[in-house]
Each structure stands twice: as structure tokens, then as C-alpha cells.
Amino acid sequence: MSAFLTPLTGNKYERGGKGFGRFMSFKVFHQVFYSSAHTQANGKATKGCYCYDPFSKDDNLVSVGEAAGSGAHRFDCGITVLMQKPLADFKEYFILDGKDRRYNHTAEDIVTAVMDHFLIEFIQRKVPKHFSLDIMGATFNLYDYFHESLSIGGSKTEVLPIGTEQIKFDFNYFKVGEDQAKKHRLYFYANNRAASDLENISSGLNDKPFIETVGPNEKKYYYLVAVSSDFFRSSQSRDRITNLHSKVNFGGKNKSIKDHLIAIAKQHILEIEATYTTSRRAKMQSQVDHLIAIDPLLRRGLGGGTAADFVKKRSITETREQLASDLFVERFRRKFDFTKLDENASIEQLVDIVRTKIPEDAKEALAVYVAYRNHVIQIFRELLKKHDDGVATEDRVHQLIYPRYKDSDEIDYSSHNLWLLDDDLAYARYISSDRTPHGSARGKGEFAHDLLINNDNELMIVEMKRPQKKGYNATKEGSTNNPVDQLKKQIADIRKKKKIITSGAREVAISPDSMVRGYVLADWNDSLQSYLENEDFTITKFGGQMAYRYYNTLNLMLEVVAFDRLVDRASNRNEAFVQMLEGRSNYDRKTKGTLSGNE
């Protein structure tokens, strides 16, 4: 005999292979038989049956009769394999029914396992169309079984600089149904043969299958990526590539060739799955916006950029908690390291630090206004208390935060205390207090926002309620007892006009794409909580009482914040600045300095 006739190469498969496949089957089964068509030395086509004997002194394929082996092969090429008598360590895996059944898997599970083993061969189209598997009388055509769930996802070529050369790598993308795959995977192959284990690439891509609509049905699938290149060198056993681990610099990152190729493959998939990528990034951006709304100091973690810029640099699978952690870390990377400041530093040294080391958006918080701010905080706390007439007034609180009936065309940042809400608001582009959107005083039947702040393509409107106010009621539209409806109507009017007008008649355009943030500042009580619950707000006590809800049509994030939360957070922020300026840590037991506003 000169050769076995098989379809694997399109012609014939010559003897002389290392026999790894036969040897592995013998480690599971006691008996392994083969029958195949083959050619003789004179070119004559014949058929034969064989038993695999790894301990034979001569050829490990020993000729046997058809009846003693796997029977006559029924086709002109290909092979029939009969595996019998599982060894003791594996016998229980093949008991699929009856009282001795230990595992719950079925014949279909065995089919799935076999397909998983030959997955790369299926992808490379090396598997014959008549690849049948019989398991205890049940027949499965693995070729049909697989290709029903397979579709082409695309292909792309990339070039990596390795040494002094520009090396080309080919990427081929396949979509495999979720029944045939459980994760997104990648493999490398050289010389048209798989030469690596399947790499799980789900992390940082998508832990779940992608989904596409096919007619009336949804198709769920995972990606399988095949990466090939003439650069690859496989081991002698051809089961791994030996030159994947050298480090190269590409895209500003120094890491192994393997890691670069996996990162490129993930980026390609995100480009192919543009709808998923856009939706996921938008969700992450919304989460970043909400985190900053809850804790405005996190805005500094953006480093002067936008939430969209920040999200682009993050993994597509980052959770809300991971985004919060990243913002926190980035914020502190941009701050001066006060641990290096001598506790006996002079005022001149502190002034020099403020002038040369502290970012612009933090200068005001760390310089001469620290003591002034503590005084304002003390006044704020007093205004929230009851007075001789039994109530506190909204007007006094409003006047403390920002002068009424004024806007930023008339006064500068030194004349208001918007830092009580958010330090970044001190330098907003446009601020208006107790004025209408068209810049004039309130006319009969018109509304006037308590505060309107336009800053970096983001509009903020604040509605302040009288301290100790009760009697909230959602049934009275436009009423002061229905602040949510008040804000929604104000914002709807601005959306309709697409602009606001300053006191100096200057028009400020409000883009339809700009998010609007609405804030209601109020004392928290049972009446307010019940009102918000009925309005379907999410309520949280983390860091103080607050609630929030997003209105999609208005592109409005509306938050209700307790006065106590507002003043406590302002006090905590200022106390941190006090400690820095006085050279104290959070852990010492020294008497508080004269700058501190805490009692």
C-alpha cells in the first residue's frame, strides 16, 4: 500500500505521520479499528481494515478482517473509525441512560465536545462534508451540524513593525452559534495548520454572545478569530507557535506580539459590531455623567476632556464601579502631592504651590477663600434652621448661593457661592438667577428659573424649595408643590426655543444634543420622599439623601438633593482643603486649626 485516500488534502494523505490522533484515541478506548480506501504501489485502488496496536513491533496499523474490525468502508475515499470498550477511567462518560448513569450529558453533548475539538478544522474547511458520528445508533452529520450555525464575519490585514521589518498578519472572523461555542475565541495557525490553543478573548470585548436579527428571529453568536502569517514558526509537534512572546512597541504600548494581535482582533470585532459598541459606549458615558453628578469633584478625573473622551480610553466592558474607580484615580493623579509638603511650609511656599503646582480649577479652593468658605457654610447651616416666625426662607438661601435677578453678564465669580453646589461652577460660561430664558424679568404667567447654568455644552437648571417645606403634590401642574413638573416645563420651553437670552440680549444656543441637568434642592422629609416615590425616582442615601430619574425625550437627568447633603459635602470638601493648607493629615489627633469650620 502506498497511501490512504482521504479528502483532507483534496487528494491523499501519505503514511509517515506521528500518529498523535491514533495514540490519543487509544488512551480512551481499548479497541480502535479503521477501514479506508487506499492505493497500491501499482496505482490500483483497494480497501482495507486495520486495528491500531501502539505496541506492535512493526506497523502499529495491523490488518484485520472486515468482520473483526470496523467493517468495509462504504466510500471511495475517507475513513471509518470504530472506537470500542472505553477504559475504566472513561467508561462512565459513555453511559447515557439506565441506572448506572452517573452524568447528565447526552449524545448531543458528545457531539458538541467532538466539534469543539475539531473546531479549527471546521473553520479551515478541512472537514469532509460527510463527517458522520454514530453514538449508540444515533447518527449525526457534524459538517451539517456545524455549518448551520456558522457565518462569515469578515477579514482584515494588519501590519506590525517587528525588528526592522513590517510583518503582515491576516485576520479572519467567523460567527459561531451559541450552541456550538460558549465564548469568543482566537487561534493562530502556521503553514495552513492550527498551531495554538484557542485563546479566550471575551474579557474586554463582550462576556455574552452578540445578537443580530435574521428575519423574525434573533441569532446569538460568538466570534472565532483565525490569525495567520508567514512570520509564525510552529513547534516540531505543530501544536504551538514559538515566536509569539517577543515584545514589540506598537501604538505606544510595549507588549508581546500575541497580546498586540489579540488587542487588534478585539478592536476589529468592535468595529464590525458597531451598533453594540456605540450603545455600550453611550451607556458608559451616561454612567460617568451620573457619577459626576453625584460627586462633582470627580469631574476633575476627566482631565479637562469630556465624558466621551474618558470612556474611549476605557475597556468596553468596564462596569459602573470600575469607571468610578478610574475617575477617582485620575482625579488624584492631577492633584499636587501634599504628602511631600513640609508641615512647617511658609505662606510664601504655599502661595508658590497654588500659583505653580495646583491646576487652575482647584486654585480658588486652595487659596485665600478657605476661611471665607467656612464662614459661608456656617451661615448656610443657620439659614436651614427655623427662625422666630417659625420658618426659614428660600430667598435667603437663594441669595447666599447666587444674587437674585442677576446673571453672569452683570456679576463675576467673586460675587456668588456656587461652589456650594459644585466647585467647577465657579467659572461657568453663563449663569442666570431668577430670570426668564429670554433674559428679562418675570412677566405675569411666566416662569423664572431659580438658577440656570450653561457650561461646556451642558445646561443645568436648579429649583430651590423653602427649607422645612412639606405638602408636595404631583397632581397640581405648575405648582410650587410639584417641583418636578416645574422643571420639566421650564426645560421643555428651552428645548422648543433652542436658546436662552442674557440680560445683555446676547443669545446662547442650546443644542438639542446637549444634556440638561435639573436639580431640586430641598429639605428631605416624608412628604418629599412619598412624592418622589410616586414620581418613580430612584432614591439613595449614599453620601446623604438624594434621588434621580432620567427623562429620555427631554434628555434630562433630574436630581433631587437634600440641603443637608449639599452643605455636608461642601463642608467636607472645604475641610480637606483646610487640612492640606494646615499640614494636617486625616489620622492625627491635633486640635483643629483656626481655618476649620467644623465644631
XYZ file of C-alpha atoms in Angstrom:
599
model
C 0.000 0.000 0.000
C 1.342 3.470 -0.869
C -1.257 5.847 0.537
C -4.620 6.208 2.282
C -7.210 8.009 0.189
C -8.680 10.764 2.334
C -10.314 14.112 1.486
C -8.262 16.108 3.971
C -5.820 17.454 1.378
C -8.023 17.070 -1.652
C -6.084 14.000 -2.814
C -4.377 11.606 -0.453
C -2.735 11.525 2.916
C 0.609 9.728 2.869
C 1.719 7.492 5.671
C 4.513 8.587 7.945
C 2.677 10.933 10.295
C 3.445 10.903 14.015
C 0.116 9.276 14.841
C -0.816 11.588 17.744
C -4.538 11.273 16.960
C -4.464 7.482 16.963
C -2.434 7.408 20.154
C -4.849 9.729 21.988
C -7.837 7.612 20.966
C -6.065 4.542 22.355
C -5.691 6.295 25.727
C -9.506 6.401 25.964
C -10.618 3.205 24.190
C -9.314 -0.331 24.485
C -10.028 -1.113 20.831
C -9.669 1.209 17.841
C -10.366 -0.011 14.290
C -10.031 1.708 10.914
C -11.253 0.941 7.413
C -10.249 3.061 4.445
C -9.770 3.172 0.712
C -6.145 3.275 -0.410
C -3.879 2.766 -3.393
C -1.292 0.101 -4.057
C 2.178 0.756 -5.396
C 0.951 -0.088 -8.890
C -1.801 2.546 -8.607
C -4.633 0.101 -8.086
C -7.387 1.312 -5.705
C -8.233 -1.105 -2.894
C -9.781 -1.068 0.561
C -8.598 -2.435 3.868
C -9.425 -2.798 7.575
C -6.956 -2.228 10.400
C -6.603 -2.454 14.148
C -4.485 0.121 15.911
C -1.812 -1.504 18.108
C 0.664 1.025 19.536
C 2.804 -1.792 20.960
C 3.300 -3.626 17.676
C 6.945 -4.202 16.766
C 6.239 -3.487 13.123
C 3.486 -1.211 11.806
C 1.072 -0.042 14.503
C -1.785 -0.451 11.999
C -2.385 -4.203 11.835
C -4.557 -5.619 9.028
C -7.712 -7.410 10.196
C -10.777 -8.823 8.505
C -13.806 -6.654 7.868
C -15.980 -8.640 10.278
C -13.361 -8.372 13.030
C -12.941 -4.622 12.642
C -14.993 -1.640 11.615
C -16.475 -3.252 8.517
C -15.955 -2.328 4.886
C -15.562 1.356 4.169
C -18.530 2.476 2.049
C -16.911 5.321 0.107
C -14.124 5.817 -2.435
C -12.146 7.965 -0.026
C -12.202 8.957 3.614
C -12.080 6.718 6.645
C -14.319 4.824 9.045
C -13.189 4.647 12.673
C -14.705 2.343 15.287
C -13.798 3.007 18.922
C -14.938 0.377 21.419
C -14.641 -0.590 25.071
C -13.853 2.650 26.908
C -11.122 2.245 29.509
C -12.106 2.196 33.192
C -11.274 5.882 33.762
C -13.649 6.937 30.957
C -16.326 4.257 30.935
C -18.852 6.255 32.976
C -18.799 9.114 30.445
C -20.389 6.839 27.852
C -23.253 5.528 29.981
C -26.030 7.756 28.640
C -29.045 6.078 30.239
C -30.055 3.437 32.785
C -29.470 3.061 36.490
C -25.676 3.164 36.142
C -25.750 6.603 34.512
C -23.648 8.997 36.595
C -23.510 12.112 34.430
C -26.392 14.014 32.872
C -24.864 14.526 29.444
C -26.407 13.149 26.265
C -25.259 12.045 22.826
C -25.635 15.685 21.720
C -23.160 16.697 24.426
C -20.621 14.257 22.997
C -21.249 15.715 19.530
C -20.627 19.222 20.894
C -17.385 18.079 22.561
C -16.135 16.453 19.343
C -16.998 19.562 17.353
C -15.209 21.730 19.878
C -12.111 19.552 19.476
C -12.221 19.856 15.665
C -13.374 23.484 15.686
C -10.296 24.829 13.956
C -10.508 22.157 11.247
C -14.148 23.097 10.677
C -13.238 26.757 10.337
C -10.376 25.985 7.939
C -12.784 23.833 5.894
C -10.641 20.742 6.295
C -13.548 18.595 7.462
C -15.311 16.478 4.782
C -18.967 17.135 4.086
C -19.795 13.573 5.096
C -18.367 13.706 8.605
C -20.759 11.418 10.465
C -20.682 10.344 14.081
C -22.700 7.347 15.290
C -23.271 7.128 19.033
C -25.131 4.024 20.116
C -27.287 4.001 16.990
C -27.865 7.780 16.740
C -26.226 9.351 13.658
C -25.057 12.980 13.436
C -23.555 14.705 10.388
C -21.071 17.009 12.081
C -20.428 19.044 8.927
C -24.099 19.987 8.594
C -24.448 20.354 12.357
C -21.643 22.908 12.421
C -22.231 24.903 9.244
C -25.857 25.552 10.106
C -24.546 27.773 12.890
C -21.555 29.319 11.078
C -21.346 32.557 9.115
C -18.500 34.757 7.914
C -17.871 37.875 9.975
C -15.235 39.493 7.766
C -11.477 39.644 7.277
C -8.747 42.208 7.651
C -4.977 42.552 7.268
C -2.741 44.417 9.703
C 0.980 45.214 9.666
C 3.138 45.190 12.806
C 6.702 46.536 12.988
C 8.858 43.682 14.305
C 12.561 44.401 14.389
C 13.443 46.134 11.130
C 10.594 44.535 9.175
C 6.924 45.277 8.612
C 5.142 41.947 9.139
C 1.714 41.229 7.662
C -0.933 39.383 9.690
C -4.248 38.158 8.269
C -7.356 38.113 10.482
C -10.445 36.081 9.553
C -13.640 36.402 11.601
C -16.326 33.746 11.941
C -19.636 33.880 13.775
C -20.386 30.631 15.584
C -23.841 29.964 17.063
C -24.087 29.949 20.850
C -24.917 26.222 20.822
C -21.535 25.480 19.230
C -19.469 27.991 21.225
C -19.581 29.421 24.738
C -17.072 32.248 24.478
C -15.256 34.466 21.974
C -12.008 32.780 20.972
C -8.926 33.232 18.820
C -6.266 30.904 17.477
C -3.062 31.224 15.461
C -2.086 28.956 12.612
C 1.047 28.455 10.539
C 1.553 26.509 7.305
C -2.225 26.149 6.979
C -2.413 24.186 10.210
C -3.611 25.227 13.649
C -0.644 25.767 15.903
C -2.053 27.115 19.148
C -4.683 26.516 21.754
C -7.879 28.519 21.499
C -7.485 31.805 23.377
C -10.489 33.170 25.285
C -10.838 36.825 24.191
C -14.214 37.583 25.814
C -12.657 39.759 28.526
C -12.695 43.393 27.465
C -14.931 42.545 24.495
C -18.257 41.006 25.494
C -18.872 38.284 28.066
C -22.103 37.399 26.269
C -22.896 36.449 22.669
C -23.620 39.141 20.121
C -27.136 39.291 18.712
C -28.428 40.008 15.223
C -31.939 39.842 13.813
C -32.452 37.388 10.959
C -35.987 37.748 9.641
C -38.364 37.277 12.556
C -35.710 35.528 14.662
C -32.745 36.573 16.764
C -29.418 34.865 16.187
C -26.919 34.733 19.034
C -23.307 34.033 18.198
C -19.729 34.171 19.412
C -16.694 35.165 17.375
C -13.907 32.815 16.403
C -10.845 34.607 15.041
C -8.172 32.932 12.917
C -4.826 34.759 12.715
C -2.223 33.631 10.179
C 1.126 34.922 8.979
C 4.296 33.704 7.273
C 6.027 35.098 10.351
C 4.731 32.299 12.597
C 7.040 29.405 13.434
C 5.431 26.256 14.842
C 6.973 23.708 17.180
C 8.047 20.261 15.977
C 4.748 18.773 17.119
C 2.950 21.678 15.371
C 0.778 22.279 18.437
C 2.108 25.745 19.289
C 3.780 28.797 17.774
C 7.193 29.531 19.223
C 7.704 33.206 18.319
C 4.608 34.882 19.764
C 6.092 36.127 23.013
C 8.725 38.628 21.874
C 7.847 42.162 22.932
C 7.399 44.940 20.391
C 6.298 48.560 20.617
C 3.112 49.265 18.696
C 0.549 52.008 19.174
C 2.564 53.421 22.069
C 2.402 50.150 24.028
C 5.233 47.703 24.631
C 3.883 44.162 24.968
C 4.128 40.720 23.407
C 3.235 40.072 19.768
C 0.493 37.751 20.975
C -1.086 40.441 23.182
C -0.905 43.011 20.373
C -2.651 40.643 17.948
C -5.390 39.811 20.455
C -5.965 43.535 21.122
C -6.175 44.210 17.367
C -8.677 41.362 16.928
C -10.903 42.755 19.691
C -10.813 46.214 18.120
C -11.780 44.748 14.741
C -14.769 42.978 16.293
C -15.903 46.188 17.990
C -15.749 47.880 14.581
C -17.742 45.052 12.976
C -20.282 45.202 15.818
C -20.687 48.982 15.552
C -24.214 49.019 16.983
C -23.110 47.164 20.122
C -20.040 49.366 20.509
C -21.965 52.636 20.128
C -24.681 51.520 22.542
C -22.174 50.302 25.130
C -20.074 53.483 24.951
C -23.210 55.614 25.301
C -24.226 53.678 28.402
C -20.753 54.082 29.907
C -20.817 57.813 29.141
C -24.188 58.121 30.859
C -22.763 56.298 33.885
C -19.789 58.685 34.005
C -22.140 61.681 33.759
C -24.216 60.319 36.619
C -21.162 59.624 38.790
C -20.005 63.216 38.310
C -23.496 64.494 39.084
C -23.440 62.583 42.373
C -19.899 63.712 43.230
C -18.943 66.822 41.208
C -15.288 66.586 42.316
C -14.942 63.508 40.102
C -15.206 65.864 37.120
C -11.503 66.565 37.558
C -10.862 62.920 36.688
C -11.774 63.843 33.103
C -8.567 65.861 32.920
C -10.217 68.731 31.095
C -11.766 66.418 28.497
C -15.313 65.194 28.069
C -17.008 62.087 29.411
C -16.941 60.702 25.853
C -13.146 61.179 25.684
C -12.742 59.458 29.045
C -14.891 56.476 28.007
C -12.990 55.977 24.726
C -9.858 55.167 26.727
C -11.640 52.532 28.825
C -12.343 48.868 28.149
C -15.763 48.374 26.566
C -16.784 46.056 29.426
C -15.939 48.347 32.357
C -18.652 48.403 34.994
C -20.024 51.497 36.722
C -17.881 50.665 39.769
C -14.728 50.398 37.637
C -15.499 53.727 35.950
C -15.923 55.358 39.365
C -12.583 53.938 40.468
C -10.879 55.203 37.289
C -12.311 58.700 37.762
C -11.133 58.729 41.373
C -7.607 57.629 40.427
C -7.342 60.087 37.520
C -8.576 62.912 39.733
C -5.810 62.325 42.276
C -3.129 61.910 39.619
C -3.815 65.519 38.693
C -3.542 66.841 42.216
C -0.418 68.131 43.911
C 1.082 65.554 46.291
C 0.617 67.329 49.632
C 2.343 64.459 51.461
C 5.592 65.972 50.167
C 4.787 69.357 51.688
C 6.788 70.290 54.780
C 4.410 70.772 57.720
C 6.334 73.970 58.520
C 5.995 75.380 54.989
C 5.739 79.161 54.932
C 2.863 81.169 53.499
C 5.178 82.176 50.645
C 5.766 78.499 49.822
C 2.038 77.772 49.928
C 1.337 80.688 47.614
C 4.017 79.425 45.211
C 2.405 75.960 45.214
C -1.001 77.439 44.480
C 0.459 79.512 41.639
C 2.663 76.858 40.032
C 1.531 73.374 41.124
C -2.234 73.406 41.516
C -4.477 73.054 38.423
C -6.496 76.128 37.506
C -9.825 74.572 38.527
C -8.546 73.959 42.061
C -6.753 77.243 42.776
C -9.775 79.010 44.140
C -10.479 76.145 46.560
C -6.970 76.044 47.991
C -6.099 79.735 48.258
C -7.389 82.666 50.274
C -11.097 81.717 50.193
C -10.797 78.718 52.531
C -11.657 80.638 55.680
C -14.302 82.667 53.827
C -15.968 79.468 52.653
C -16.153 78.065 56.144
C -17.953 81.226 57.182
C -20.424 80.827 54.292
C -21.039 77.190 55.269
C -21.834 78.240 58.841
C -24.306 80.836 57.535
C -25.875 78.215 55.248
C -26.446 75.883 58.203
C -28.095 78.697 60.152
C -30.412 79.565 57.257
C -31.722 75.993 57.218
C -32.911 76.311 60.803
C -36.291 77.673 61.913
C -36.446 81.371 62.722
C -38.593 83.498 65.029
C -41.547 83.305 62.668
C -41.236 79.513 62.592
C -39.882 79.067 59.058
C -36.687 79.591 57.092
C -36.942 81.479 53.818
C -35.992 80.265 50.362
C -34.983 83.818 49.395
C -32.137 83.963 51.923
C -30.743 80.602 50.803
C -31.020 81.669 47.172
C -29.292 84.995 47.840
C -26.429 83.239 49.619
C -25.789 80.876 46.702
C -26.262 83.446 43.915
C -27.675 87.020 43.935
C -31.281 87.104 42.745
C -32.365 88.775 39.480
C -28.777 88.826 38.191
C -26.716 86.941 35.624
C -23.021 86.480 34.818
C -23.140 89.379 32.340
C -23.633 91.603 35.395
C -21.557 89.975 38.175
C -18.351 87.920 38.289
C -17.413 84.716 40.137
C -16.330 86.540 43.285
C -19.917 87.699 43.917
C -21.533 84.284 44.311
C -21.124 80.985 46.169
C -21.957 78.401 43.509
C -19.092 76.312 44.884
C -21.648 75.159 47.472
C -23.169 73.126 44.621
C -20.029 72.288 42.643
C -16.576 73.873 42.590
C -16.476 73.713 38.791
C -19.481 76.043 38.516
C -17.388 78.999 39.687
C -16.234 79.504 36.090
C -19.332 78.501 34.111
C -19.790 80.233 30.766
C -23.183 81.685 31.606
C -25.167 81.868 34.864
C -28.607 83.373 35.394
C -30.549 83.777 38.643
C -34.299 84.393 38.920
C -34.594 85.426 35.295
C -36.615 84.108 32.343
C -34.939 82.277 29.408
C -35.353 85.440 27.291
C -33.250 87.477 29.709
C -35.895 89.738 31.210
C -37.729 89.933 34.499
C -40.642 87.599 35.053
C -43.921 88.697 33.440
C -47.390 87.633 34.507
C -47.876 83.912 33.969
C -44.199 83.366 33.108
C -41.759 81.175 34.942
C -38.282 82.173 36.031
C -35.649 79.612 36.871
C -34.017 79.900 40.291
C -30.639 79.200 38.688
C -29.643 78.466 35.097
C -26.048 77.479 34.346
C -24.679 76.800 30.856
C -21.250 75.201 30.884
C -19.368 73.155 28.275
C -22.403 72.113 26.241
C -24.243 71.120 29.381
C -27.216 73.041 30.697
C -28.093 72.957 34.386
C -31.282 74.324 35.966
C -31.719 74.488 39.737
C -35.026 74.802 41.582
C -34.740 75.663 45.282
C -37.531 74.931 47.749
C -38.087 76.625 51.078
C -36.314 74.833 53.963
C -38.714 72.641 56.007
C -41.234 72.724 53.156
C -43.877 69.972 53.101
C -47.067 69.335 51.159
C -45.564 68.112 47.877
C -48.279 67.122 45.402
C -47.866 65.718 41.883
C -51.491 66.365 40.900
C -51.129 70.148 40.683
C -49.328 71.011 37.456
C -47.003 74.004 37.589
C -47.494 74.362 41.334
C -44.587 75.082 43.668
C -45.676 71.881 45.399
C -44.797 69.977 42.211
C -41.128 70.876 41.531
C -40.575 68.007 39.081
C -43.329 69.332 36.828
C -41.952 72.859 37.254
C -38.528 71.854 35.997
C -39.828 69.724 33.143
C -41.941 72.613 31.832
C -39.016 75.034 32.066
C -36.751 72.668 30.162
C -39.389 71.836 27.533
C -39.733 75.577 26.838
C -35.968 75.969 26.424
C -35.836 72.895 24.185
C -38.533 74.416 21.991
C -36.756 77.781 21.650
C -33.279 76.155 21.346
C -31.704 79.160 23.037
C -31.604 81.429 26.062
C -31.030 85.190 26.081
C -28.810 87.042 28.549
C -29.569 90.339 30.251
C -27.397 91.987 27.604
C -29.531 90.496 24.790
C -26.805 88.018 23.840
C -28.189 84.711 22.518
C -26.790 81.448 23.919
C -27.649 78.472 21.681
C -28.769 75.263 23.399
C -28.100 72.279 21.165
C -30.790 69.567 21.018
C -27.994 67.069 21.775
C -26.925 68.845 24.959
C -27.907 67.026 28.115
C -29.846 69.080 30.628
C -29.340 68.524 34.323
C -32.136 69.548 36.610
C -31.652 69.912 40.350
C -34.233 70.358 43.065
C -32.731 71.478 46.382
C -34.998 70.823 49.352
C -35.207 69.601 52.917
C -35.746 65.844 52.975
C -38.895 64.680 54.752
C -41.655 62.073 54.458
C -43.731 64.308 52.191
C -40.866 64.735 49.713
C -39.931 61.055 49.803
C -43.505 59.939 49.125
C -43.798 62.449 46.282
C -40.573 61.179 44.657
C -41.552 57.537 45.052
C -44.829 58.247 43.259
C -42.868 60.004 40.505
C -40.768 56.821 40.033
C -37.466 58.310 41.211
C -34.544 56.158 42.336
C -33.751 57.103 45.934
C -30.366 56.655 47.588
C -28.899 57.541 50.970
C -25.268 57.079 49.933
C -23.462 60.273 50.947
C -26.741 61.842 52.041
C -30.330 61.798 50.844
C -30.900 62.245 47.119
C -32.998 60.850 44.254
C -32.682 60.813 40.483
C -34.557 59.980 37.299
C -33.736 60.290 33.585
C -36.307 61.634 31.074
C -35.379 60.367 27.626
C -37.500 62.690 25.464
C -36.121 65.820 27.150
C -32.627 64.305 27.503
C -32.898 65.385 31.123
C -31.237 63.949 34.216
C -33.245 65.261 37.157
C -31.849 65.001 40.666
C -33.400 65.942 43.984
C -30.753 66.722 46.601
C -31.287 67.281 50.309
C -29.989 70.579 51.703
C -28.177 68.614 54.413
C -26.348 66.554 51.793
C -25.396 69.725 49.931
C -23.984 71.565 52.932
C -22.291 68.468 54.380
C -20.481 67.717 51.139
C -19.432 71.352 50.750
C -18.129 71.283 54.330
C -16.238 68.023 53.766
C -14.600 69.352 50.610
C -13.542 72.522 52.355
C -12.249 70.651 55.403
C -9.956 68.646 53.128
C -8.513 71.910 51.781
C -8.134 73.186 55.346
C -6.155 70.115 56.362
C -3.895 70.424 53.335
C -3.168 74.080 53.973
C -2.501 73.484 57.675
C -0.276 70.469 57.025
C -2.535 68.060 58.924
C -3.495 64.502 57.928
C -6.830 62.779 58.401
C -5.359 60.499 61.033
C -3.694 62.748 63.587
C -5.253 63.909 66.830
C -4.125 67.516 66.750
C -6.529 70.268 67.702
C -8.264 71.659 64.612
C -6.776 74.885 63.297
C -8.339 78.307 63.092
C -9.366 77.818 59.460
C -11.607 74.861 60.231
C -15.357 75.402 60.139
C -16.264 72.140 61.911
C -17.302 72.330 65.510
